[in-house]
XYZ file of C-alpha atoms in Angstrom:
565
model
C 27.605 50.014 28.722
C 26.439 49.574 25.140
C 25.263 52.693 23.312
C 21.541 53.146 22.947
C 19.980 51.540 19.868
C 18.482 53.626 17.063
C 15.001 54.784 17.945
C 15.675 54.772 21.674
C 14.216 57.436 23.930
C 17.716 58.568 24.918
C 17.799 60.449 21.627
C 14.285 61.955 21.296
C 12.973 62.319 17.770
C 12.675 65.817 16.255
C 9.671 67.862 17.391
C 9.506 70.318 14.503
C 8.643 67.820 11.774
C 6.417 68.981 8.867
C 4.180 65.943 9.402
C 2.855 63.897 12.308
C 4.036 60.414 13.238
C 1.204 57.869 13.276
C 2.959 54.627 14.226
C 5.621 53.053 16.325
C 8.690 51.531 14.663
C 7.865 49.517 11.510
C 11.419 48.796 10.365
C 15.040 49.171 11.321
C 18.535 49.234 9.898
C 21.949 49.423 11.509
C 21.630 53.103 12.405
C 18.072 53.986 11.486
C 14.464 53.317 12.380
C 11.350 53.786 10.236
C 7.910 55.015 11.247
C 4.713 55.949 9.459
C 3.612 59.574 9.157
C 0.749 61.628 7.744
C 0.112 65.307 6.922
C -0.353 67.499 9.983
C -4.019 68.252 9.223
C -5.110 65.265 7.139
C -5.341 61.483 7.580
C -3.698 60.685 4.244
C -1.404 60.035 2.494
C 0.493 57.757 4.850
C 4.244 57.919 4.183
C 7.381 56.372 5.710
C 10.002 58.354 7.613
C 13.528 57.023 7.965
C 15.259 58.445 11.050
C 19.055 58.120 10.970
C 20.655 58.327 14.401
C 23.694 60.575 13.825
C 25.601 59.514 16.924
C 25.415 55.858 15.953
C 26.074 56.555 12.298
C 29.130 58.734 12.888
C 30.651 57.548 16.170
C 29.830 53.857 16.267
C 29.505 53.073 12.570
C 31.225 53.804 9.308
C 28.880 56.459 7.965
C 29.778 60.110 7.506
C 27.630 63.233 7.000
C 28.754 63.244 3.364
C 27.552 59.664 2.833
C 24.114 60.389 4.295
C 23.846 63.504 2.159
C 24.848 61.494 -0.914
C 22.082 58.959 -0.196
C 19.524 61.779 -0.142
C 20.912 63.438 -3.295
C 20.976 60.218 -5.332
C 17.577 59.008 -4.112
C 16.044 62.402 -4.939
C 17.755 62.357 -8.365
C 15.877 59.145 -9.216
C 12.596 61.068 -9.105
C 9.621 58.717 -9.621
C 9.502 55.173 -10.999
C 6.767 52.596 -10.279
C 9.283 50.038 -8.959
C 11.437 52.361 -6.846
C 10.530 53.864 -3.473
C 9.953 57.576 -4.095
C 11.968 60.058 -1.998
C 9.683 62.918 -0.922
C 11.664 65.209 1.383
C 14.434 65.313 3.994
C 15.629 67.312 6.974
C 17.678 67.122 10.152
C 18.281 68.414 13.653
C 21.281 67.980 15.943
C 20.492 64.320 16.684
C 18.741 62.954 13.603
C 18.611 63.113 9.835
C 15.198 62.182 8.485
C 14.129 61.112 4.998
C 10.437 61.077 4.003
C 9.598 58.352 1.498
C 6.739 56.584 -0.186
C 5.348 53.873 2.097
C 5.657 50.305 0.832
C 2.168 49.273 1.954
C 2.687 45.625 1.013
C 5.644 45.070 3.354
C 8.715 42.952 2.589
C 8.595 40.733 -0.508
C 10.930 38.076 0.845
C 9.010 37.801 4.110
C 6.272 36.312 1.914
C 8.456 33.712 0.202
C 8.869 30.227 1.610
C 12.445 29.460 2.620
C 13.929 26.561 0.621
C 10.901 26.577 -1.694
C 10.763 29.838 -3.658
C 7.695 31.268 -5.383
C 7.370 29.303 -8.605
C 8.349 30.333 -12.097
C 5.546 32.780 -12.984
C 5.834 34.813 -9.773
C 9.637 34.745 -9.960
C 9.375 36.036 -13.544
C 6.940 38.758 -12.453
C 9.167 40.136 -9.695
C 12.386 39.701 -11.655
C 10.855 41.686 -14.541
C 9.998 44.533 -12.172
C 13.448 44.410 -10.558
C 15.097 44.699 -13.969
C 12.802 47.645 -14.761
C 13.882 49.401 -11.556
C 17.584 48.721 -12.082
C 17.415 49.684 -15.752
C 15.846 53.030 -14.818
C 18.508 53.650 -12.151
C 21.300 52.882 -14.589
C 19.763 55.208 -17.179
C 20.153 57.952 -14.548
C 23.802 57.008 -14.058
C 23.193 55.484 -10.617
C 24.088 51.988 -9.405
C 22.412 50.567 -6.303
C 25.331 48.401 -5.031
C 23.216 46.689 -2.356
C 20.542 44.689 -4.186
C 19.359 41.969 -1.784
C 16.075 40.721 -0.253
C 16.143 43.207 2.652
C 15.870 46.042 0.138
C 12.980 44.668 -1.938
C 9.557 45.836 -0.747
C 5.980 45.736 -2.095
C 3.175 48.166 -2.841
C -0.424 47.579 -1.706
C -1.066 45.945 -5.104
C 1.923 43.613 -4.744
C 4.247 45.452 -7.136
C 7.982 45.458 -6.383
C 9.572 48.542 -4.811
C 13.380 48.784 -4.638
C 14.552 50.626 -1.516
C 17.564 51.744 0.566
C 20.013 53.833 -1.431
C 22.584 54.245 1.327
C 25.267 52.533 -0.774
C 24.176 53.872 -4.176
C 26.826 55.512 -6.333
C 26.941 57.696 -9.441
C 28.813 55.651 -12.030
C 28.079 57.897 -15.031
C 27.798 61.668 -15.263
C 27.705 63.843 -18.380
C 28.439 60.749 -20.438
C 31.597 59.953 -18.511
C 31.776 56.547 -16.837
C 33.689 56.208 -13.568
C 34.719 53.118 -11.651
C 33.969 52.616 -7.942
C 36.522 51.499 -5.358
C 34.599 51.042 -2.110
C 34.094 47.438 -1.031
C 30.385 47.116 -0.256
C 27.551 44.665 -0.700
C 26.144 41.690 1.179
C 28.369 38.575 0.877
C 25.808 36.205 -0.705
C 24.859 38.875 -3.290
C 28.122 40.747 -3.882
C 29.907 40.439 -7.244
C 33.211 38.495 -7.214
C 35.278 41.310 -8.743
C 34.598 43.436 -5.654
C 35.747 40.662 -3.322
C 38.827 39.593 -5.267
C 40.217 43.094 -5.852
C 43.612 43.862 -4.356
C 43.630 46.151 -1.295
C 47.113 47.419 -0.571
C 46.115 50.570 1.332
C 42.762 49.980 3.018
C 40.705 46.831 3.624
C 37.533 48.503 2.342
C 38.994 50.036 -0.844
C 40.152 48.097 -3.920
C 43.188 49.347 -5.834
C 41.553 48.854 -9.233
C 37.978 50.060 -9.546
C 34.934 48.044 -10.580
C 31.923 48.873 -12.770
C 29.140 49.274 -10.209
C 26.335 48.887 -12.754
C 27.738 45.541 -13.922
C 27.961 44.427 -10.278
C 24.233 45.188 -9.940
C 23.588 42.663 -12.734
C 25.321 39.953 -10.696
C 23.229 40.785 -7.618
C 20.016 40.634 -9.682
C 21.045 37.170 -10.857
C 21.424 35.963 -7.268
C 18.026 37.478 -6.382
C 16.436 35.582 -9.302
C 18.015 32.380 -8.004
C 16.567 33.046 -4.525
C 13.105 33.737 -5.971
C 13.185 30.368 -7.708
C 14.523 28.123 -4.934
C 14.253 30.066 -1.657
C 17.980 30.056 -0.918
C 21.187 31.677 -2.139
C 23.593 29.718 -4.358
C 26.587 30.377 -2.042
C 27.692 32.108 1.145
C 29.982 34.453 -0.754
C 31.681 34.508 -4.179
C 35.114 33.355 -2.971
C 36.917 30.029 -3.145
C 36.278 29.682 0.596
C 32.704 28.791 -0.328
C 32.461 25.174 -1.495
C 29.353 25.952 -3.570
C 31.013 28.867 -5.349
C 34.228 26.938 -5.837
C 32.326 24.165 -7.637
C 30.434 26.742 -9.717
C 33.753 28.202 -10.879
C 35.466 24.882 -11.500
C 32.545 23.461 -13.499
C 31.950 26.593 -15.542
C 28.497 27.047 -14.026
C 27.507 23.369 -14.443
C 27.466 22.657 -10.728
C 25.995 19.508 -9.192
C 24.600 21.410 -6.197
C 21.025 20.222 -5.581
C 19.734 23.805 -5.483
C 20.742 24.313 -9.114
C 18.881 21.147 -10.071
C 15.634 22.940 -9.142
C 16.205 25.670 -11.755
C 14.092 25.161 -14.924
C 16.279 24.497 -17.968
C 15.015 27.540 -19.893
C 16.215 29.861 -17.115
C 19.674 28.315 -16.711
C 21.268 30.171 -19.621
C 19.951 33.490 -18.286
C 21.347 32.834 -14.817
C 24.733 31.722 -16.115
C 24.872 34.807 -18.319
C 24.162 37.136 -15.382
C 26.591 35.255 -13.152
C 29.583 35.321 -15.504
C 32.766 35.730 -13.487
C 34.287 38.101 -16.036
C 32.354 41.400 -15.901
C 33.114 41.987 -19.584
C 31.270 38.776 -20.485
C 28.351 39.263 -18.100
C 24.929 39.863 -19.639
C 23.959 43.471 -20.158
C 20.462 44.726 -19.354
C 19.623 44.595 -23.070
C 20.700 40.950 -23.266
C 18.556 40.165 -20.230
C 15.534 41.947 -21.715
C 15.809 40.001 -24.978
C 16.327 36.577 -23.382
C 13.496 34.176 -24.350
C 12.515 33.483 -20.740
C 12.387 37.179 -19.876
C 10.159 38.018 -22.872
C 7.618 35.264 -22.244
C 4.020 36.175 -21.386
C 3.077 36.202 -17.716
C -0.497 36.032 -16.319
C 0.470 38.313 -13.422
C 2.231 40.985 -15.516
C 0.304 43.674 -17.383
C 1.502 45.347 -20.578
C 2.508 48.383 -18.485
C 4.660 46.239 -16.208
C 2.269 46.386 -13.241
C 0.402 43.651 -11.415
C -2.361 42.344 -13.689
C -4.024 40.153 -11.048
C -3.159 41.381 -7.525
C -5.622 39.102 -5.713
C -4.547 36.032 -7.681
C -0.897 36.898 -7.069
C -1.433 37.231 -3.303
C -3.538 34.065 -3.127
C -0.890 32.022 -4.917
C 1.914 33.384 -2.733
C -0.011 32.788 0.496
C -0.862 29.230 -0.533
C 2.859 28.479 -0.919
C 3.661 29.386 2.698
C 3.433 26.100 4.557
C 5.051 24.635 7.685
C 5.392 20.851 7.703
C 5.183 19.646 11.307
C 6.198 16.128 10.275
C 9.710 17.276 9.363
C 12.510 18.388 11.638
C 14.311 21.748 11.388
C 15.592 22.323 7.855
C 19.167 21.307 7.222
C 19.660 24.100 4.699
C 19.961 26.395 7.669
C 23.460 24.900 7.894
C 23.215 25.225 11.643
C 23.127 28.408 13.653
C 26.525 28.960 15.197
C 26.879 28.073 18.842
C 30.226 29.844 19.094
C 30.575 32.775 21.433
C 31.440 34.764 18.321
C 27.917 34.213 17.006
C 26.688 36.895 19.349
C 28.991 39.406 17.691
C 28.666 38.480 14.045
C 28.926 41.574 11.840
C 29.400 43.861 14.834
C 32.589 44.981 13.105
C 32.076 46.134 9.491
C 35.483 44.709 8.544
C 34.654 41.263 9.850
C 33.117 38.371 7.934
C 33.320 34.657 7.358
C 35.753 35.331 4.523
C 38.509 36.280 6.912
C 38.083 40.051 6.785
C 37.555 40.033 3.031
C 33.807 40.373 2.560
C 32.068 43.024 4.674
C 28.406 43.033 5.509
C 26.571 46.134 4.362
C 24.625 46.415 7.602
C 27.009 46.111 10.566
C 25.007 45.824 13.743
C 24.947 48.317 16.529
C 24.390 46.590 19.875
C 20.799 45.469 20.358
C 19.211 46.379 23.665
C 17.866 43.682 25.968
C 14.382 45.188 25.733
C 12.386 45.181 22.487
C 12.157 48.285 20.397
C 8.955 50.239 20.213
C 7.588 48.104 17.384
C 4.191 48.652 15.838
C 1.977 45.631 16.397
C 0.064 44.179 13.468
C -3.709 44.709 13.432
C -5.569 42.005 15.269
C -9.143 40.919 15.661
C -10.696 42.771 18.596
C -12.227 40.763 21.428
C -15.975 40.708 21.843
C -15.306 41.367 25.527
C -13.911 44.782 24.733
C -10.310 43.835 25.441
C -7.936 44.576 22.604
C -5.778 41.611 21.684
C -2.841 43.994 21.425
C -2.972 45.000 25.084
C -1.418 42.971 27.915
C -4.024 41.816 30.425
C -3.780 43.418 33.835
C -3.676 41.138 36.864
C -7.091 42.276 38.156
C -8.662 41.380 34.786
C -7.259 37.876 34.424
C -9.820 36.168 36.665
C -12.569 37.190 34.247
C -11.122 35.088 31.409
C -10.840 31.348 30.909
C -8.063 29.237 29.471
C -9.290 26.897 26.687
C -9.632 23.300 27.915
C -7.390 21.621 25.351
C -5.354 18.563 26.284
C -3.725 17.615 22.971
C -2.281 19.550 20.002
C -4.573 22.601 19.847
C -6.879 22.691 16.817
C -9.256 25.456 15.777
C -12.197 23.017 15.839
C -11.775 22.756 19.620
C -12.543 26.461 20.035
C -15.916 28.253 20.174
C -17.403 28.733 16.704
C -17.241 32.519 16.933
C -13.522 32.320 17.734
C -13.042 29.963 14.799
C -14.765 32.490 12.539
C -12.462 35.290 13.686
C -9.272 33.257 13.345
C -10.260 31.996 9.893
C -9.834 35.598 8.719
C -6.217 35.663 9.918
C -3.883 34.986 6.942
C -1.101 33.750 9.216
C -3.221 30.726 10.241
C -3.119 29.241 6.724
C 0.611 28.419 6.961
C -0.115 25.855 9.686
C -2.747 24.006 7.662
C -1.668 20.668 6.265
C -4.018 21.052 3.299
C -3.442 23.272 0.291
C -5.663 26.160 -0.691
C -6.793 29.405 0.918
C -10.091 29.774 2.827
C -12.838 31.590 0.919
C -13.209 33.968 3.871
C -9.862 35.508 2.900
C -10.448 35.879 -0.838
C -14.150 36.337 -1.578
C -14.228 40.053 -0.711
C -10.616 40.816 -1.687
C -10.005 43.626 -4.169
C -6.246 44.163 -3.891
C -3.077 42.297 -2.972
C -3.038 43.574 0.625
C -6.583 42.255 1.220
C -5.184 38.718 1.069
C -1.499 39.094 1.899
C -0.944 41.416 4.890
C 1.865 43.959 5.033
C 2.991 42.730 8.451
C 5.113 39.642 8.927
C 3.486 36.205 8.976
C 6.147 35.005 11.406
C 3.696 34.534 14.261
C 1.524 31.861 15.861
C -1.214 31.602 18.478
C -1.195 29.164 21.391
C -3.731 28.512 24.148
C -0.896 27.361 26.460
C 0.271 29.555 29.339
C 3.550 31.440 29.323
C 4.711 29.185 32.151
C 4.875 26.427 29.527
C 5.520 28.467 26.364
C 8.607 30.385 27.437
C 10.618 27.317 28.582
C 9.631 25.504 25.370
C 10.760 28.443 23.214
C 14.076 28.663 25.079
C 14.565 24.905 24.675
C 13.902 25.242 20.926
C 16.473 28.037 20.620
C 19.016 25.914 22.487
C 18.292 22.954 20.185
C 18.887 25.186 17.145
C 22.119 26.582 18.592
C 20.730 30.104 18.932
C 22.178 32.097 21.844
C 19.345 33.257 24.116
C 19.047 34.962 27.494
C 18.285 32.857 30.557
C 14.918 33.021 32.332
C 14.471 32.013 35.966
C 11.224 30.511 37.244
C 10.564 33.834 38.941
C 11.062 35.842 35.741
C 8.790 33.480 33.771
C 6.134 33.836 36.470
C 6.459 37.623 36.271
C 5.982 37.471 32.470
C 2.821 35.434 33.021
C 1.599 37.991 35.545
C 2.141 41.069 33.317
C 0.999 39.276 30.156
C 4.065 39.772 27.953
C 7.620 38.538 27.469
C 10.506 39.296 25.124
C 13.312 36.911 24.167
C 16.165 38.693 22.453
C 17.960 36.702 19.745
C 21.176 37.655 18.005
C 22.874 35.032 15.890
C 24.757 34.123 12.758
C 22.398 32.769 10.127
C 23.024 29.894 7.744
C 25.154 32.169 5.560
C 27.203 33.522 8.496
C 25.463 36.879 8.350
C 23.937 38.736 11.281
C 20.318 37.866 12.088
C 18.775 39.719 14.988
C 15.430 40.416 16.579
C 13.024 39.423 19.322
C 10.569 36.626 20.010
C 7.638 38.403 21.666
C 5.008 36.528 23.662
C 1.862 38.555 24.401
C -1.322 37.519 26.169
C -4.537 38.163 24.262
C -8.252 37.471 24.631
C -10.673 35.992 22.096
C -14.267 35.355 23.111
C -13.514 35.550 26.833
C -10.645 33.062 26.627
C -6.957 33.726 27.152
C -4.432 32.886 24.451
C -0.832 33.829 23.774
C 0.403 35.260 20.514
C 4.064 34.581 19.713
C 5.580 37.043 17.231
C 9.029 36.826 15.672
C 10.077 40.443 15.080
C 13.161 40.805 12.867
C 15.303 43.811 13.714
C 17.864 43.171 10.967
C 19.102 40.461 8.651
C 17.935 38.496 5.622
C 14.119 38.039 5.638
C 14.322 34.528 4.154
C 16.763 33.466 6.876
C 14.386 34.934 9.484
C 11.510 33.005 7.929
C 13.610 29.831 8.100
C 14.463 30.536 11.751
C 10.755 31.035 12.526
C 9.824 27.770 10.800
C 12.495 25.839 12.672
C 11.328 27.137 16.047
C 7.667 26.417 15.199
C 8.501 22.824 14.241
C 10.337 22.395 17.559
C 7.323 23.622 19.588
C 4.651 22.265 17.235
C 2.522 20.635 19.951
C 1.561 24.022 21.406
C 0.836 25.827 18.101
C -2.836 26.398 17.302
C -3.580 24.909 13.879
C -6.481 24.641 11.454
C -7.921 21.127 11.264
């Protein structure tokens, strides 16, 4: 039997916490879950608590008590910076170590970026500038992050970048003395090549000759900039096993890959400088800060380095999230693996597509067949007094009607009051085939979060019954090569009866990294009519790859997705 996942009730959370928990799970890592908390006797401030499951970390993973303690020490040492999640306190009991942190109220940055599209030059410049500020501050404290990637880039309520997760951070300079690191760590698409290519004569996860961790951070920042600009990584991993990387090396950075053709010419020299193969030739932070593209003026960036126009920033980002129903699933996904091994990708920290050379930083503990206790996003309450977040009991169902829609469901086919409510839902805009954001979302907005929600936009609403939806979703997963559990007619009927269903997905993404979560189908009521909300809840993996997975499934089941006219 597989061990219980982090956050499970088998290991109850501590009861003597100096705060009170005010949410279900809002995030998860390989051995940890995150919840919101508040002071015992006050409603604010709301903070985030990271609970590290010791049994999973020590017995089933590759963490040690010393490593967890080092994460806390280094994160605390960073004190306070506007672009770094602030560490507030920590503690432990026999089962858990907990870390209290500043809450990133804006959610994940890369959940709000369109896969294969990027965010445009000004927004990419804005977030890259803040990332460099965060990394520069860390390095000034003698600390390297060593795991800079989209999963670890969050947002404040105003849309400012917040660098998080210091589980792999290392002290590379102390009392003026610089030390090299030897541990092989980092996520394959973002890891620096000198870490991968180092000789390992004693252990697979330790290189014989050390590397400069701060210089490796520069490489990772370069890959993140590339992803901001085009919505995809330049390669699977920096080894000659990757055709894209091989061409980059052989052409001296003048690759013919179509992704590079999307990079504006004035940014190319910056990227090539940050992605120099020789660490000694790689751009320093000072060279990055003085590059002409970096120093240019930006309408979203204030003189203090904060967001100068949070509402405009959010509006622009939301307008770029679009799903084209006229196109098939994106080929850049490179196909989800249909191998049996896809179910176990990254389950072993030594394993990877590079033949045991490149490890993933977040090896997966087994995911349970039932969904975790995830916090649901806020929804519009029903006028009938039934919360949209609550499954509908069998005795209630006869009181509600199913919308009489025979073709692709459109909002104009619904009652006007329901249309008004749904027009305030930011996630509906991604299904519109016209550009622009409805005035109802922006006219009263005062901050970034008023337009762009903190919760994931990977969700859609359908008036179709679960008897139709669940088979269609399973068929879409099969078409995409995503392993999925089987549902019998009886089990689908039971899901329809109780008003909820969960489809567990665990796969290898387009970059051969682990991508795991659940597709949740929940019955809801608007204006006396029954609908189903389908949410794609990522448990772990790259947020852009999860967004791409969501888009591909939505395109496959497009005829049942409720859309604006």
